[in-house]
């Protein structure tokens, strides 16, 4: 639903905009998608770090209980 409305807005914008405005819009989109990719990468790496810490803690607990 959101992607359909976003696509409609983009199509209307592209039909009515000048070339300089289109260039600015494309630069904004590239920046937005690159920043969202980096946010996803950072979040995923944080998740992996937390999981690794949990594994290490479980190993330490098992060794302690032995």
PDB file of C-alpha atoms in Angstrom:
ATOM      1  CA  UNK A   1       0.000   0.000   0.000  1.00  0.00           C
ATOM      2  CA  UNK A   2       2.716   2.461   0.978  1.00  0.00           C
ATOM      3  CA  UNK A   3       4.897   1.539  -1.979  1.00  0.00           C
ATOM      4  CA  UNK A   4       1.990   2.006  -4.375  1.00  0.00           C
ATOM      5  CA  UNK A   5       1.224   5.488  -3.041  1.00  0.00           C
ATOM      6  CA  UNK A   6       4.923   6.368  -3.044  1.00  0.00           C
ATOM      7  CA  UNK A   7       5.215   5.231  -6.640  1.00  0.00           C
ATOM      8  CA  UNK A   8       2.168   7.323  -7.600  1.00  0.00           C
ATOM      9  CA  UNK A   9       3.631  10.401  -5.928  1.00  0.00           C
ATOM     10  CA  UNK A  10       6.953   9.825  -7.693  1.00  0.00           C
ATOM     11  CA  UNK A  11       5.243   9.425 -11.062  1.00  0.00           C
ATOM     12  CA  UNK A  12       3.302  12.662 -10.607  1.00  0.00           C
ATOM     13  CA  UNK A  13       6.442  14.431  -9.497  1.00  0.00           C
ATOM     14  CA  UNK A  14       8.443  13.154 -12.467  1.00  0.00           C
ATOM     15  CA  UNK A  15       5.805  14.274 -14.950  1.00  0.00           C
ATOM     16  CA  UNK A  16       5.666  17.846 -13.675  1.00  0.00           C
ATOM     17  CA  UNK A  17       9.217  18.625 -12.537  1.00  0.00           C
ATOM     18  CA  UNK A  18      12.048  20.410 -14.305  1.00  0.00           C
ATOM     19  CA  UNK A  19      15.402  18.726 -14.934  1.00  0.00           C
ATOM     20  CA  UNK A  20      17.210  20.479 -12.065  1.00  0.00           C
ATOM     21  CA  UNK A  21      14.472  19.483  -9.636  1.00  0.00           C
ATOM     22  CA  UNK A  22      14.643  15.911 -10.937  1.00  0.00           C
ATOM     23  CA  UNK A  23      18.387  15.842 -10.398  1.00  0.00           C
ATOM     24  CA  UNK A  24      17.971  17.097  -6.833  1.00  0.00           C
ATOM     25  CA  UNK A  25      15.263  14.498  -6.231  1.00  0.00           C
ATOM     26  CA  UNK A  26      17.487  11.687  -7.528  1.00  0.00           C
ATOM     27  CA  UNK A  27      20.364  12.844  -5.331  1.00  0.00           C
ATOM     28  CA  UNK A  28      18.032  12.878  -2.336  1.00  0.00           C
ATOM     29  CA  UNK A  29      16.772   9.368  -3.126  1.00  0.00           C
ATOM     30  CA  UNK A  30      20.283   7.991  -3.497  1.00  0.00           C
ATOM     31  CA  UNK A  31      21.308   9.579  -0.198  1.00  0.00           C
ATOM     32  CA  UNK A  32      18.180   8.273   1.534  1.00  0.00           C
ATOM     33  CA  UNK A  33      18.635   4.702   0.312  1.00  0.00           C
ATOM     34  CA  UNK A  34      22.363   4.669   1.090  1.00  0.00           C
ATOM     35  CA  UNK A  35      21.761   5.938   4.603  1.00  0.00           C
ATOM     36  CA  UNK A  36      18.996   3.400   5.182  1.00  0.00           C
ATOM     37  CA  UNK A  37      21.323   0.625   3.971  1.00  0.00           C
ATOM     38  CA  UNK A  38      23.998   1.706   6.422  1.00  0.00           C
ATOM     39  CA  UNK A  39      21.442   1.812   9.238  1.00  0.00           C
ATOM     40  CA  UNK A  40      20.369  -1.730   8.395  1.00  0.00           C
ATOM     41  CA  UNK A  41      24.006  -2.866   8.263  1.00  0.00           C
ATOM     42  CA  UNK A  42      24.749  -1.280  11.642  1.00  0.00           C
ATOM     43  CA  UNK A  43      21.645  -2.804  13.198  1.00  0.00           C
ATOM     44  CA  UNK A  44      22.498  -6.234  11.827  1.00  0.00           C
ATOM     45  CA  UNK A  45      26.088  -6.017  13.052  1.00  0.00           C
ATOM     46  CA  UNK A  46      24.825  -4.983  16.502  1.00  0.00           C
ATOM     47  CA  UNK A  47      22.514  -7.998  16.561  1.00  0.00           C
ATOM     48  CA  UNK A  48      25.411 -10.276  15.633  1.00  0.00           C
ATOM     49  CA  UNK A  49      27.603  -8.795  18.365  1.00  0.00           C
ATOM     50  CA  UNK A  50      24.885  -9.303  20.971  1.00  0.00           C
ATOM     51  CA  UNK A  51      24.356 -12.908  19.869  1.00  0.00           C
ATOM     52  CA  UNK A  52      28.085 -13.592  20.078  1.00  0.00           C
ATOM     53  CA  UNK A  53      28.206 -12.149  23.603  1.00  0.00           C
ATOM     54  CA  UNK A  54      25.260 -14.328  24.624  1.00  0.00           C
ATOM     55  CA  UNK A  55      27.025 -17.416  23.277  1.00  0.00           C
ATOM     56  CA  UNK A  56      30.184 -16.552  25.198  1.00  0.00           C
ATOM     57  CA  UNK A  57      28.193 -16.016  28.394  1.00  0.00           C
ATOM     58  CA  UNK A  58      26.466 -19.378  27.971  1.00  0.00           C
ATOM     59  CA  UNK A  59      29.835 -21.068  27.461  1.00  0.00           C
ATOM     60  CA  UNK A  60      31.191 -19.418  30.612  1.00  0.00           C
ATOM     61  CA  UNK A  61      28.122 -20.518  32.585  1.00  0.00           C
ATOM     62  CA  UNK A  62      28.509 -24.099  31.366  1.00  0.00           C
ATOM     63  CA  UNK A  63      32.198 -24.110  32.287  1.00  0.00           C
ATOM     64  CA  UNK A  64      31.423 -22.633  35.687  1.00  0.00           C
ATOM     65  CA  UNK A  65      28.774 -25.279  36.387  1.00  0.00           C
ATOM     66  CA  UNK A  66      31.193 -28.099  35.574  1.00  0.00           C
TER      67      UNK A  66
END
